[in-house]
Tab-separated table of C-alpha atoms in Angstrom:
chain	number	residue	atom	x	y	z
H	1058	MET	CA	-125.458	-231.058	76.080
H	1059	ALA	CA	-123.932	-229.423	72.714
H	1060	TYR	CA	-120.578	-229.598	73.241
H	1061	ASP	CA	-118.305	-226.859	71.295
H	1062	LYS	CA	-114.966	-226.246	72.375
H	1063	LEU	CA	-111.142	-225.881	71.511
H	1064	ILE	CA	-108.635	-228.161	74.074
H	1065	PHE	CA	-106.832	-224.336	74.058
H	1066	GLU	CA	-110.438	-223.352	75.779
H	1067	LEU	CA	-109.869	-225.835	78.472
H	1068	SER	CA	-106.418	-224.642	78.943
H	1069	LYS	CA	-104.852	-223.719	82.249
H	1070	PRO	CA	-101.824	-222.653	83.430
H	1071	GLY	CA	-100.196	-224.822	85.511
H	1072	LYS	CA	-102.783	-227.869	84.585
H	1073	THR	CA	-101.047	-231.085	83.488
H	1074	GLY	CA	-102.064	-234.531	82.255
H	1075	TYR	CA	-98.568	-236.188	84.136
H	1076	ARG	CA	-95.933	-236.614	86.296
H	1077	LEU	CA	-92.208	-236.891	86.463
H	1078	PRO	CA	-90.490	-238.602	89.399
H	1079	SER	CA	-87.653	-235.892	90.603
H	1080	LEU	CA	-84.580	-236.561	89.715
H	1081	ASP	CA	-82.109	-238.299	91.124
H	1082	VAL	CA	-79.207	-237.481	88.910
H	1083	GLU	CA	-77.353	-233.803	88.280
H	1084	GLY	CA	-79.883	-231.553	85.641
H	1085	LYS	CA	-78.073	-230.500	82.566
H	1086	ASP	CA	-78.763	-227.887	79.482
H	1087	LEU	CA	-80.225	-229.033	77.129
H	1088	SER	CA	-77.967	-227.200	74.841
H	1089	GLU	CA	-75.310	-229.555	76.389
H	1090	TYR	CA	-76.873	-232.189	73.138
H	1091	ILE	CA	-78.285	-230.310	70.839
H	1092	PRO	CA	-76.641	-227.527	68.931
H	1093	GLU	CA	-77.590	-224.067	69.639
H	1094	GLU	CA	-79.041	-223.375	66.278
H	1095	LEU	CA	-81.690	-226.577	66.553
H	1096	LEU	CA	-83.135	-225.023	69.434
H	1097	ALA	CA	-86.920	-223.423	70.254
H	1098	THR	CA	-86.028	-219.835	71.394
H	1099	ASP	CA	-89.933	-219.179	72.126
H	1100	GLU	CA	-91.947	-220.615	74.424
H	1101	LEU	CA	-94.395	-223.516	72.787
H	1102	ASP	CA	-97.796	-222.623	72.843
H	1103	PHE	CA	-99.907	-226.338	73.966
H	1104	PRO	CA	-102.891	-226.494	75.979
H	1105	GLU	CA	-102.157	-227.181	79.378
H	1106	VAL	CA	-104.500	-229.671	80.020
H	1107	SER	CA	-105.070	-232.955	82.801
H	1108	GLU	CA	-105.863	-236.151	81.161
H	1109	VAL	CA	-109.121	-236.224	81.416
H	1110	ASP	CA	-109.801	-233.148	79.464
H	1111	VAL	CA	-108.056	-234.673	76.422
H	1112	ILE	CA	-110.442	-238.389	77.099
H	1113	ARG	CA	-113.794	-236.445	77.427
H	1114	HIS	CA	-112.827	-233.672	74.834
H	1115	PHE	CA	-111.824	-235.979	72.313
H	1116	THR	CA	-114.282	-238.021	73.255
H	1117	ASN	CA	-117.440	-235.684	72.650
H	1118	LEU	CA	-115.960	-234.604	69.903
H	1119	SER	CA	-116.162	-238.056	68.604
H	1120	MET	CA	-119.702	-237.687	69.249
H	1121	LYS	CA	-120.055	-235.263	66.296
H	1122	ASN	CA	-118.331	-237.880	63.647
H	1123	TYR	CA	-121.107	-240.029	61.517
H	1124	GLY	CA	-120.479	-242.539	60.102
H	1125	LEU	CA	-121.249	-245.998	59.207
H	1126	ASP	CA	-121.189	-247.507	62.251
H	1127	ARG	CA	-123.443	-245.005	63.813
H	1128	GLY	CA	-126.116	-245.275	61.205
H	1129	PHE	CA	-127.481	-245.532	57.701
H	1130	TYR	CA	-124.912	-243.770	55.369
H	1131	PRO	CA	-127.416	-244.013	51.717
H	1132	LEU	CA	-124.847	-242.345	49.008
H	1133	GLY	CA	-125.074	-243.276	45.653
H	1134	SER	CA	-122.558	-243.317	43.330
H	1135	CYS	CA	-119.611	-244.119	46.082
H	1136	THR	CA	-121.267	-246.793	48.154
H	1137	MET	CA	-120.975	-246.408	52.026
H	1138	LYS	CA	-121.482	-249.711	53.563
H	1139	TYR	CA	-120.464	-251.453	56.991
H	1140	ASN	CA	-117.313	-252.863	57.387
H	1141	PRO	CA	-117.679	-256.116	59.278
H	1142	LYS	CA	-114.579	-255.375	62.292
H	1143	ILE	CA	-113.563	-259.151	61.688
H	1144	ASN	CA	-111.854	-257.683	58.464
H	1145	GLU	CA	-110.165	-255.463	60.747
H	1146	ASP	CA	-109.085	-257.997	63.292
H	1147	VAL	CA	-107.443	-259.942	59.772
H	1148	ALA	CA	-105.598	-257.085	59.055
H	1149	SER	CA	-104.667	-255.945	62.452
H	1150	LEU	CA	-102.839	-259.275	63.466
H	1151	GLU	CA	-98.801	-259.101	64.363
H	1152	GLY	CA	-97.635	-261.154	61.563
H	1153	PHE	CA	-99.022	-259.404	59.002
H	1154	THR	CA	-98.099	-255.080	61.166
H	1155	ASN	CA	-94.705	-256.308	62.474
H	1156	LEU	CA	-93.469	-256.489	58.756
H	1157	HIS	CA	-91.171	-254.105	56.910
H	1158	PRO	CA	-91.538	-253.551	53.588
H	1159	TYR	CA	-87.641	-254.120	52.829
H	1160	GLN	CA	-87.921	-257.352	53.976
H	1161	LYS	CA	-87.148	-260.562	52.206
H	1162	ASP	CA	-89.424	-262.557	49.935
H	1163	GLU	CA	-88.722	-265.663	51.573
H	1164	ASP	CA	-89.223	-264.253	55.393
H	1165	VAL	CA	-92.246	-262.845	54.295
H	1166	GLN	CA	-94.466	-266.130	52.914
H	1167	GLY	CA	-97.477	-265.520	54.045
H	1168	THR	CA	-98.465	-262.124	53.291
H	1169	LEU	CA	-97.162	-262.468	49.780
H	1170	GLU	CA	-99.148	-265.904	49.742
H	1171	ALA	CA	-102.489	-263.662	50.944
H	1172	LEU	CA	-101.810	-260.916	47.976
H	1173	TYR	CA	-101.573	-263.625	45.429
H	1174	ASN	CA	-104.524	-265.208	46.311
H	1175	VAL	CA	-106.395	-262.035	46.680
H	1176	GLY	CA	-105.375	-261.243	43.557
H	1177	GLU	CA	-106.359	-264.370	42.131
H	1178	ALA	CA	-109.605	-264.337	44.259
H	1179	LEU	CA	-110.452	-260.498	41.944
H	1180	SER	CA	-108.994	-262.191	38.397
H	1181	GLU	CA	-111.331	-264.728	38.947
H	1182	ILE	CA	-114.577	-262.582	39.698
H	1183	SER	CA	-113.958	-260.182	37.441
H	1184	GLY	CA	-113.059	-262.716	34.219
H	1185	MET	CA	-109.521	-261.214	33.865
H	1186	ASP	CA	-106.192	-263.533	33.847
H	1187	PHE	CA	-103.749	-260.513	35.297
H	1188	MET	CA	-104.217	-258.322	38.163
H	1189	THR	CA	-101.943	-255.642	40.019
H	1190	LEU	CA	-102.226	-254.626	43.344
H	1191	GLN	CA	-100.550	-251.116	43.756
H	1192	PRO	CA	-103.661	-248.480	43.113
H	1193	ALA	CA	-104.306	-247.060	46.278
H	1194	ALA	CA	-107.759	-245.976	44.963
H	1195	GLY	CA	-110.328	-247.002	42.981
H	1196	ALA	CA	-109.266	-243.819	40.449
H	1197	HIS	CA	-105.565	-244.078	41.251
H	1198	GLY	CA	-106.550	-247.477	39.565
H	1199	GLU	CA	-108.783	-246.214	36.830
H	1200	ILE	CA	-105.024	-243.675	35.686
H	1201	THR	CA	-103.503	-246.773	35.512
H	1202	GLY	CA	-105.818	-248.294	33.767
H	1203	VAL	CA	-105.298	-245.643	31.042
H	1204	MET	CA	-102.129	-245.486	31.728
H	1205	LEU	CA	-102.525	-249.077	30.109
H	1206	ILE	CA	-103.941	-248.822	27.074
H	1207	LYS	CA	-101.655	-245.869	26.341
H	1208	ALA	CA	-98.196	-247.966	27.185
H	1209	TYR	CA	-100.154	-250.359	24.776
H	1210	HIS	CA	-100.973	-248.491	21.777
H	1211	GLU	CA	-97.320	-246.940	21.758
H	1212	HIS	CA	-95.849	-250.151	21.949
H	1213	ASN	CA	-97.670	-251.016	19.071
H	1214	GLY	CA	-96.663	-247.852	16.793
H	1215	GLN	CA	-100.129	-246.804	17.136
H	1216	ASN	CA	-99.457	-243.050	18.284
H	1217	GLN	CA	-102.800	-242.036	16.556
H	1218	ARG	CA	-104.660	-243.337	18.842
H	1219	ASN	CA	-105.217	-240.101	21.194
H	1220	LYS	CA	-108.990	-240.273	22.259
H	1221	ILE	CA	-110.714	-241.895	24.804
H	1222	ILE	CA	-114.724	-242.314	24.379
H	1223	VAL	CA	-116.814	-242.089	27.858
H	1224	PRO	CA	-120.645	-241.732	28.213
H	1225	ASP	CA	-122.320	-239.557	30.068
H	1226	ALA	CA	-123.600	-241.672	32.612
H	1227	ALA	CA	-119.987	-242.186	33.507
H	1228	HIS	CA	-118.384	-241.710	37.061
H	1229	GLY	CA	-117.075	-238.268	36.407
H	1230	THR	CA	-113.092	-239.114	37.629
H	1231	ASN	CA	-113.334	-241.582	33.982
H	1232	PRO	CA	-113.370	-238.799	31.921
H	1233	ALA	CA	-110.791	-236.570	34.423
H	1234	THR	CA	-109.030	-239.320	33.943
H	1235	ALA	CA	-108.332	-239.720	30.504
H	1236	ALA	CA	-107.549	-236.412	30.198
H	1237	MET	CA	-104.725	-236.611	33.092
H	1238	ALA	CA	-103.232	-239.093	30.868
H	1239	GLY	CA	-103.275	-236.768	27.553
H	1240	TYR	CA	-105.834	-237.672	25.730
H	1241	GLU	CA	-109.130	-236.049	24.106
H	1242	ILE	CA	-112.261	-237.037	25.491
H	1243	ILE	CA	-114.998	-237.028	23.134
H	1244	GLU	CA	-118.199	-237.952	25.039
H	1245	ILE	CA	-121.562	-239.542	24.062
H	1246	LYS	CA	-124.979	-239.233	25.175
H	1247	SER	CA	-127.418	-241.691	26.611
H	1248	LYS	CA	-130.657	-242.586	25.334
H	1249	PRO	CA	-133.633	-242.051	27.066
H	1250	ASN	CA	-133.638	-244.651	28.828
H	1251	GLY	CA	-130.074	-244.315	30.329
H	1252	MET	CA	-128.430	-246.419	28.096
H	1253	VAL	CA	-125.851	-246.067	25.815
H	1254	ASP	CA	-126.142	-244.229	22.326
H	1255	ILE	CA	-124.930	-246.919	19.883
H	1256	ASP	CA	-125.751	-244.932	16.519
H	1257	ALA	CA	-124.167	-242.198	18.620
H	1258	LEU	CA	-120.996	-244.909	19.661
H	1259	LYS	CA	-120.344	-245.886	16.240
H	1260	ALA	CA	-120.471	-242.118	14.743
H	1261	VAL	CA	-117.795	-241.384	16.779
H	1262	VAL	CA	-115.058	-244.258	16.518
H	1263	GLY	CA	-112.445	-244.575	14.547
H	1264	ASP	CA	-108.079	-245.263	13.948
H	1265	ASP	CA	-107.255	-242.457	16.679
H	1266	THR	CA	-110.116	-244.063	19.213
H	1267	ALA	CA	-107.387	-245.237	21.783
H	1268	GLY	CA	-109.964	-246.475	24.244
H	1269	LEU	CA	-114.122	-246.429	25.709
H	1270	MET	CA	-114.710	-245.897	29.809
H	1271	LEU	CA	-117.576	-247.578	31.007
H	1272	THR	CA	-118.958	-247.439	34.277
H	1273	ASN	CA	-121.532	-250.391	34.637
H	1274	PRO	CA	-123.970	-250.257	36.053
H	1275	ASN	CA	-123.638	-246.579	35.333
H	1276	THR	CA	-124.996	-243.159	37.405
H	1277	LEU	CA	-128.189	-243.932	36.484
H	1278	GLY	CA	-128.427	-247.178	38.153
H	1279	ILE	CA	-128.753	-249.274	34.668
H	1280	TYR	CA	-126.779	-251.951	33.108
H	1281	ASP	CA	-126.261	-251.714	29.787
H	1282	GLU	CA	-128.139	-254.538	27.618
H	1283	ASN	CA	-125.684	-253.623	25.101
H	1284	ILE	CA	-122.652	-254.335	26.504
H	1285	LYS	CA	-121.435	-256.801	24.268
H	1286	ASP	CA	-122.097	-254.235	20.828
H	1287	ILE	CA	-120.495	-251.758	22.201
H	1288	THR	CA	-117.118	-253.741	23.512
H	1289	SER	CA	-117.015	-254.758	19.971
H	1290	ILE	CA	-117.784	-251.617	18.508
H	1291	ILE	CA	-114.666	-250.673	19.865
H	1292	HIS	CA	-112.136	-253.877	19.604
H	1293	ASP	CA	-113.208	-253.550	15.669
H	1294	ALA	CA	-111.672	-250.148	15.583
H	1295	GLY	CA	-108.403	-251.116	17.290
H	1296	GLY	CA	-109.118	-249.499	20.923
H	1297	LEU	CA	-108.956	-250.857	23.958
H	1298	VAL	CA	-112.562	-251.072	26.697
H	1299	TYR	CA	-111.633	-250.513	30.121
H	1300	TYR	CA	-114.431	-250.871	32.864
H	1301	ASP	CA	-115.413	-249.234	35.287
H	1302	GLY	CA	-115.703	-251.203	38.192
H	1303	ALA	CA	-116.444	-249.246	41.299
H	1304	ASN	CA	-119.925	-250.370	40.710
H	1305	MET	CA	-118.288	-254.489	40.778
H	1306	ASN	CA	-121.106	-254.418	44.104
H	1307	ALA	CA	-124.070	-254.352	41.740
H	1308	ILE	CA	-123.064	-257.853	39.747
H	1309	LEU	CA	-121.052	-259.646	41.811
H	1310	GLY	CA	-121.675	-263.301	41.039
H	1311	HIS	CA	-124.104	-262.721	37.973
H	1312	SER	CA	-121.703	-261.498	35.033
H	1313	ARG	CA	-117.961	-260.845	34.471
H	1314	PRO	CA	-116.725	-257.902	32.798
H	1315	GLY	CA	-113.832	-260.166	31.066
H	1316	ASP	CA	-117.023	-262.435	29.649
H	1317	MET	CA	-118.047	-259.157	28.427
H	1318	GLY	CA	-115.372	-258.580	26.694
H	1319	PHE	CA	-113.058	-255.296	28.564
H	1320	ASP	CA	-109.531	-255.550	28.545
H	1321	ILE	CA	-109.051	-253.263	31.759
H	1322	VAL	CA	-110.947	-253.504	34.854
H	1323	HIS	CA	-110.866	-251.682	38.009
H	1324	TYR	CA	-112.307	-252.134	41.758
H	1325	ASN	CA	-112.998	-249.963	44.339
H	1326	VAL	CA	-112.586	-252.490	47.246
H	1327	HIS	CA	-113.981	-250.363	49.505
H	1328	LYS	CA	-117.434	-250.161	47.282
H	1329	THR	CA	-117.483	-254.057	46.820
H	1330	PHE	CA	-115.387	-255.862	49.434
H	1331	SER	CA	-116.361	-254.025	52.623
H	1332	THR	CA	-112.367	-251.813	53.156
H	1333	PRO	CA	-112.356	-248.306	54.743
H	1334	HIS	CA	-112.882	-246.151	51.610
H	1335	GLY	CA	-109.645	-244.925	49.496
H	1336	GLY	CA	-110.845	-241.598	49.843
H	1337	GLY	CA	-110.452	-240.755	53.672
H	1338	GLY	CA	-106.575	-242.729	54.045
H	1339	PRO	CA	-105.203	-245.533	52.259
H	1340	GLY	CA	-107.680	-247.223	50.102
H	1341	ALA	CA	-107.029	-249.702	47.159
H	1342	GLY	CA	-108.246	-250.058	43.727
H	1343	PRO	CA	-106.774	-253.590	42.551
H	1344	VAL	CA	-106.985	-253.967	38.368
H	1345	GLY	CA	-107.220	-256.433	36.152
H	1346	VAL	CA	-106.119	-256.784	32.361
H	1347	LYS	CA	-106.420	-259.727	29.792
H	1348	SER	CA	-103.150	-261.445	28.891
H	1349	PHE	CA	-101.773	-259.312	26.500
H	1350	LEU	CA	-101.371	-256.097	28.748
H	1351	LYS	CA	-99.811	-258.224	31.607
H	1352	PRO	CA	-96.467	-257.381	29.658
H	1353	PHE	CA	-97.279	-253.141	30.508
H	1354	LEU	CA	-98.073	-253.921	34.088
H	1355	PRO	CA	-97.032	-252.016	37.167
H	1356	LYS	CA	-93.635	-253.963	38.767
H	1357	PRO	CA	-93.103	-255.692	40.616
H	1358	VAL	CA	-96.200	-258.684	40.104
H	1359	VAL	CA	-96.730	-260.699	43.289
H	1360	GLU	CA	-95.908	-264.638	41.443
H	1361	LYS	CA	-95.861	-268.184	43.117
H	1362	LYS	CA	-93.065	-270.411	41.743
H	1363	ASP	CA	-93.460	-274.068	40.590
H	1364	ASP	CA	-92.217	-275.105	43.940
H	1365	GLY	CA	-95.211	-273.419	45.638
H	1366	THR	CA	-93.427	-270.726	46.946
H	1367	TYR	CA	-94.256	-266.838	46.161
H	1368	TYR	CA	-91.610	-263.646	45.105
H	1369	LEU	CA	-92.074	-260.741	43.995
H	1370	ASP	CA	-91.385	-260.533	40.026
H	1371	PHE	CA	-89.891	-257.128	38.943
H	1372	ASP	CA	-88.925	-258.594	35.448
H	1373	VAL	CA	-92.556	-257.321	33.667
H	1374	PRO	CA	-90.691	-256.239	29.625
H	1375	TYR	CA	-93.002	-253.211	29.727
H	1376	THR	CA	-94.134	-252.312	32.779
H	1377	LEU	CA	-95.667	-248.892	33.565
H	1378	GLY	CA	-93.284	-248.494	36.895
H	1379	LYS	CA	-94.541	-248.259	39.740
H	1380	MET	CA	-97.578	-247.013	40.698
H	1381	LYS	CA	-96.999	-247.166	44.601
H	1382	ALA	CA	-94.495	-247.933	46.399
H	1383	PHE	CA	-94.029	-251.251	47.100
H	1384	VAL	CA	-96.548	-253.300	46.390
H	1385	GLY	CA	-99.717	-250.837	47.669
H	1386	HIS	CA	-101.535	-251.091	50.797
H	1387	VAL	CA	-101.330	-254.148	51.906
H	1388	ALA	CA	-103.648	-253.741	55.383
H	1389	ILE	CA	-106.632	-252.581	53.149
H	1390	LEU	CA	-106.002	-256.141	50.775
H	1391	LEU	CA	-106.109	-258.695	53.358
H	1392	ARG	CA	-109.226	-256.626	54.436
H	1393	THR	CA	-110.555	-257.371	50.566
H	1394	TYR	CA	-109.304	-261.370	51.340
H	1395	SER	CA	-111.006	-261.662	54.763
H	1396	TYR	CA	-114.522	-260.866	53.328
H	1397	ILE	CA	-113.835	-262.410	50.495
H	1398	LEU	CA	-113.044	-265.847	52.582
H	1399	THR	CA	-115.911	-265.164	54.757
H	1400	MET	CA	-118.108	-264.442	52.566
H	1401	GLY	CA	-117.478	-267.321	50.340
H	1402	LYS	CA	-118.746	-268.046	46.977
H	1403	ASP	CA	-122.738	-267.702	47.588
H	1404	GLY	CA	-122.298	-264.925	50.196
H	1405	LEU	CA	-120.728	-262.625	47.628
H	1406	ARG	CA	-123.561	-263.656	44.890
H	1407	ASP	CA	-126.115	-262.910	47.643
H	1408	ALA	CA	-124.389	-259.476	49.054
H	1409	SER	CA	-124.844	-258.538	45.596
H	1410	THR	CA	-128.517	-259.940	44.328
H	1411	MET	CA	-129.390	-258.252	47.988
H	1412	ALA	CA	-128.342	-254.754	46.982
H	1413	VAL	CA	-130.177	-254.116	44.048
H	1414	LEU	CA	-133.246	-255.683	45.981
H	1415	ASN	CA	-133.026	-252.882	48.531
H	1416	ALA	CA	-132.647	-250.640	45.342
H	1417	ASN	CA	-135.447	-251.260	43.980
H	1418	TYR	CA	-137.090	-251.166	47.270
H	1419	LEU	CA	-136.459	-247.521	48.031
H	1420	ALA	CA	-137.020	-246.571	44.362
H	1421	GLN	CA	-140.682	-248.267	44.376
H	1422	SER	CA	-141.737	-246.916	47.691
H	1423	LEU	CA	-140.423	-242.914	46.721
H	1424	LYS	CA	-141.481	-242.827	43.610
H	1425	GLU	CA	-144.821	-241.491	45.013
H	1426	ASN	CA	-143.351	-238.662	46.562
H	1427	TYR	CA	-140.019	-237.935	44.071
H	1428	ASN	CA	-139.779	-237.665	40.916
H	1429	LEU	CA	-138.497	-241.789	39.324
H	1430	PRO	CA	-137.254	-240.339	35.430
H	1431	LEU	CA	-136.560	-244.052	35.139
H	1432	ASP	CA	-139.896	-246.177	36.386
H	1433	ARG	CA	-137.835	-249.449	35.504
H	1434	LEU	CA	-134.789	-252.419	37.437
H	1435	TYR	CA	-131.502	-250.834	38.632
H	1436	LYS	CA	-129.219	-252.329	39.777
H	1437	HIS	CA	-127.270	-251.505	43.362
H	1438	GLU	CA	-128.861	-247.606	43.109
H	1439	PHE	CA	-131.764	-244.624	41.476
H	1440	VAL	CA	-131.171	-241.896	40.824
H	1441	LEU	CA	-134.889	-239.736	41.832
H	1442	ALA	CA	-135.326	-235.809	40.150
H	1443	GLY	CA	-136.331	-234.029	43.295
H	1444	ILE	CA	-139.135	-234.069	44.806
H	1445	LYS	CA	-142.653	-233.149	43.504
H	1446	ASP	CA	-143.545	-230.182	44.649
H	1447	ASP	CA	-146.317	-227.685	42.550
H	1448	THR	CA	-144.670	-224.742	43.738
H	1449	HIS	CA	-141.420	-225.196	42.476
H	1450	THR	CA	-140.123	-223.722	45.318
H	1451	ILE	CA	-138.050	-226.513	47.124
H	1452	THR	CA	-134.766	-228.023	45.903
H	1453	THR	CA	-132.784	-230.798	45.932
H	1454	LEU	CA	-130.872	-229.670	48.214
H	1455	ASP	CA	-133.664	-228.630	50.873
H	1456	VAL	CA	-134.588	-232.295	50.904
H	1457	ALA	CA	-131.110	-233.165	51.596
H	1458	LYS	CA	-130.334	-230.921	54.224
H	1459	ARG	CA	-133.892	-231.611	56.383
H	1460	ILE	CA	-133.043	-235.175	55.919
H	1461	LEU	CA	-130.106	-234.691	58.714
H	1462	ASP	CA	-132.904	-233.887	61.313
H	1463	LYS	CA	-133.853	-237.030	60.447
H	1464	GLY	CA	-131.078	-238.692	61.719
H	1465	PHE	CA	-129.110	-240.050	58.220
H	1466	HIS	CA	-126.411	-239.038	56.307
H	1467	ALA	CA	-128.084	-237.165	52.938
H	1468	PRO	CA	-127.354	-239.461	49.836
H	1469	THR	CA	-125.248	-237.533	47.085
H	1470	VAL	CA	-126.965	-235.049	45.227
H	1471	TYR	CA	-126.577	-233.034	42.024
H	1472	PHE	CA	-125.243	-235.620	41.044
H	1473	PRO	CA	-125.127	-236.903	37.501
H	1474	LEU	CA	-125.743	-233.930	36.336
H	1475	ILE	CA	-127.664	-235.194	33.492
H	1476	VAL	CA	-130.430	-235.689	36.069
H	1477	PRO	CA	-132.003	-232.364	37.361
H	1478	GLU	CA	-132.615	-231.211	40.965
H	1479	ALA	CA	-130.940	-235.529	40.942
H	1480	LEU	CA	-130.776	-237.194	44.452
H	1481	MET	CA	-128.876	-240.539	43.465
H	1482	ILE	CA	-129.054	-243.499	46.401
H	1483	GLU	CA	-128.118	-246.491	47.374
H	1484	PRO	CA	-128.830	-248.506	50.144
H	1485	THR	CA	-125.886	-251.242	50.126
H	1486	GLU	CA	-126.580	-254.505	50.950
H	1487	SER	CA	-125.645	-254.007	54.946
H	1488	GLU	CA	-128.754	-252.345	55.538
H	1489	PRO	CA	-132.145	-254.324	57.195
H	1490	LYS	CA	-135.416	-253.666	56.021
H	1491	ASP	CA	-136.408	-251.860	59.664
H	1492	THR	CA	-133.746	-249.286	58.444
H	1493	LEU	CA	-134.748	-248.155	55.190
H	1494	ASP	CA	-138.263	-248.518	55.904
H	1495	ASP	CA	-137.170	-246.004	58.621
H	1496	PHE	CA	-135.215	-243.822	55.752
H	1497	ILE	CA	-138.876	-243.867	53.996
H	1498	LYS	CA	-140.888	-242.936	56.466
H	1499	ALA	CA	-138.338	-240.166	57.165
H	1500	LEU	CA	-138.729	-239.229	52.744
H	1501	ASN	CA	-142.075	-239.266	52.974
H	1502	GLU	CA	-142.142	-236.720	56.277
H	1503	ILE	CA	-140.249	-234.517	54.407
H	1504	ALA	CA	-142.674	-234.611	51.255
H	1505	GLU	CA	-145.596	-234.298	53.745
H	1506	GLU	CA	-143.663	-231.062	54.958
H	1507	ALA	CA	-142.777	-229.482	52.170
H	1508	LYS	CA	-146.538	-229.688	51.645
H	1509	THR	CA	-147.672	-227.888	55.209
H	1510	ASN	CA	-144.577	-225.860	56.444
H	1511	PRO	CA	-141.894	-225.672	53.754
H	1512	GLU	CA	-139.980	-222.884	55.949
H	1513	LEU	CA	-139.297	-225.799	57.917
H	1514	LEU	CA	-136.824	-227.243	54.802
H	1515	LYS	CA	-135.729	-223.670	53.993
H	1516	THR	CA	-134.165	-223.337	57.428
H	1517	ALA	CA	-133.185	-226.905	57.319
H	1518	PRO	CA	-131.081	-228.359	58.874
H	1519	HIS	CA	-132.425	-227.594	62.402
H	1520	ASP	CA	-130.294	-230.199	64.837
H	1521	THR	CA	-126.747	-230.997	63.661
H	1522	PRO	CA	-123.496	-228.547	64.736
H	1523	VAL	CA	-123.535	-226.636	61.883
H	1524	ARG	CA	-126.394	-225.309	59.663
H	1525	ARG	CA	-126.087	-224.331	56.785
H	1526	PRO	CA	-122.035	-223.263	55.685
H	1527	ASP	CA	-121.303	-220.881	52.978
H	1528	GLU	CA	-120.583	-223.589	51.056
H	1529	THR	CA	-118.388	-222.002	48.746
H	1530	LYS	CA	-116.086	-220.475	51.137
H	1531	ALA	CA	-115.805	-223.764	52.944
H	1532	ALA	CA	-114.060	-225.207	50.425
H	1533	LYS	CA	-112.525	-222.198	49.240
H	1534	ASP	CA	-111.145	-221.045	52.710
H	1535	LEU	CA	-110.430	-223.818	55.170
H	1536	VAL	CA	-109.069	-222.607	58.333
H	1537	LEU	CA	-106.962	-226.057	59.424
H	1538	LYS	CA	-105.003	-225.182	62.884
H	1539	TYR	CA	-105.244	-223.251	65.390
H	1540	GLU	CA	-104.140	-219.705	65.049
H	1541	GLY	CA	-103.454	-218.731	68.821
H	1542	GLU	CA	-105.993	-216.120	69.395
H	1543	ILE	CA	-107.782	-217.648	72.370
H	1544	ASN	CA	-104.955	-217.667	73.989
H	1545	ALA	CA	-103.304	-213.941	72.901
């Protein structure tokens, strides 16, 4: 039975979820304790409900939510994979949760050791020399990285370097981040094979180049085969090279940005190391750098003394300052550490291998009914260019809406912009073959429905609490609070 109520609709005068014992002392007026001007004069409009009303109401609402613990979430570009519960257990240990950020270093040695170790592990995995753990999410890591580029050039009197080069197959956050840092964006087009056009890159570099931001594998799921040439071209021009490591789960244990010539890299730990998503709450986007950029890192950094103890080092000579309060989101970083330790070196490499295998299995299984613009080996994700439809009336949005009726979360649609009718799919390594086969079956059923009953797609979804909202209105005219009309 569909449940679609506000808690105010359950309210009945006199209902309560508690019962207090009778007073055994003389009652007093609240104004004796709190100044009159601070007391509310109007009756609060709270719903009057019982405890069981509250529990059933919010349990029913939670059942409307779709998440990874309920089913497959094949989002492209912004990986959504299963987060093992042992990571939650580790982050919930009282030894961590009961700490206060102002405690002295000597009182929190265990936490500092864990943070130091996770920084060391992330440096080793990326091939970088040092790591800041402060950024709160991947995009926050990006702005940290670009600000490091700016600080470095300004320190060296290279203020004329005011351009950042961004390939068109990059994450959309890349140009936005560079613009936020005050840079002019130089976009270069991809070649038909999806890789950076080396000739176009050579044509735009110069003594005004501050750096290049490269998403690799890019948003088409393609690993650029000329990556060392790319980093050399930028370095020869005096610029720095930034690696958008959001797709690191595609190369984990196989290759390292630091070995490719990159100076800076950020992680999206939810994508690579299985933590909650930064956009939906506290996340983390650690940034790794080569040693010549260490003096510019945000402070403090977690360091280890010769006697084996740990401390927060605020003595960073050309620091950016702080990018986040204290040392960042510690609980997320503990989940990252737990994931790295439980997977181990071989496990991390296997996870990446499986992510690539799953993506290519789906791409090859769907190309008969969907347009696959580049029929080649992909990494962690791939992009379809819409459904094969002779009538040219079925859009990618129709497919995405219909897949909801089949019990799956929809993939990313209409991104990247360089692919028409884009349907961007990333299965991740955490999904078994049975789930992938069910997803393939569902998408192929939709392809058949497009031929036999296209109206079914045009009017989808049919089984969700919300059908096809006015998406512009939903985005621009949010209603986020109860205004009291029901009880009025």
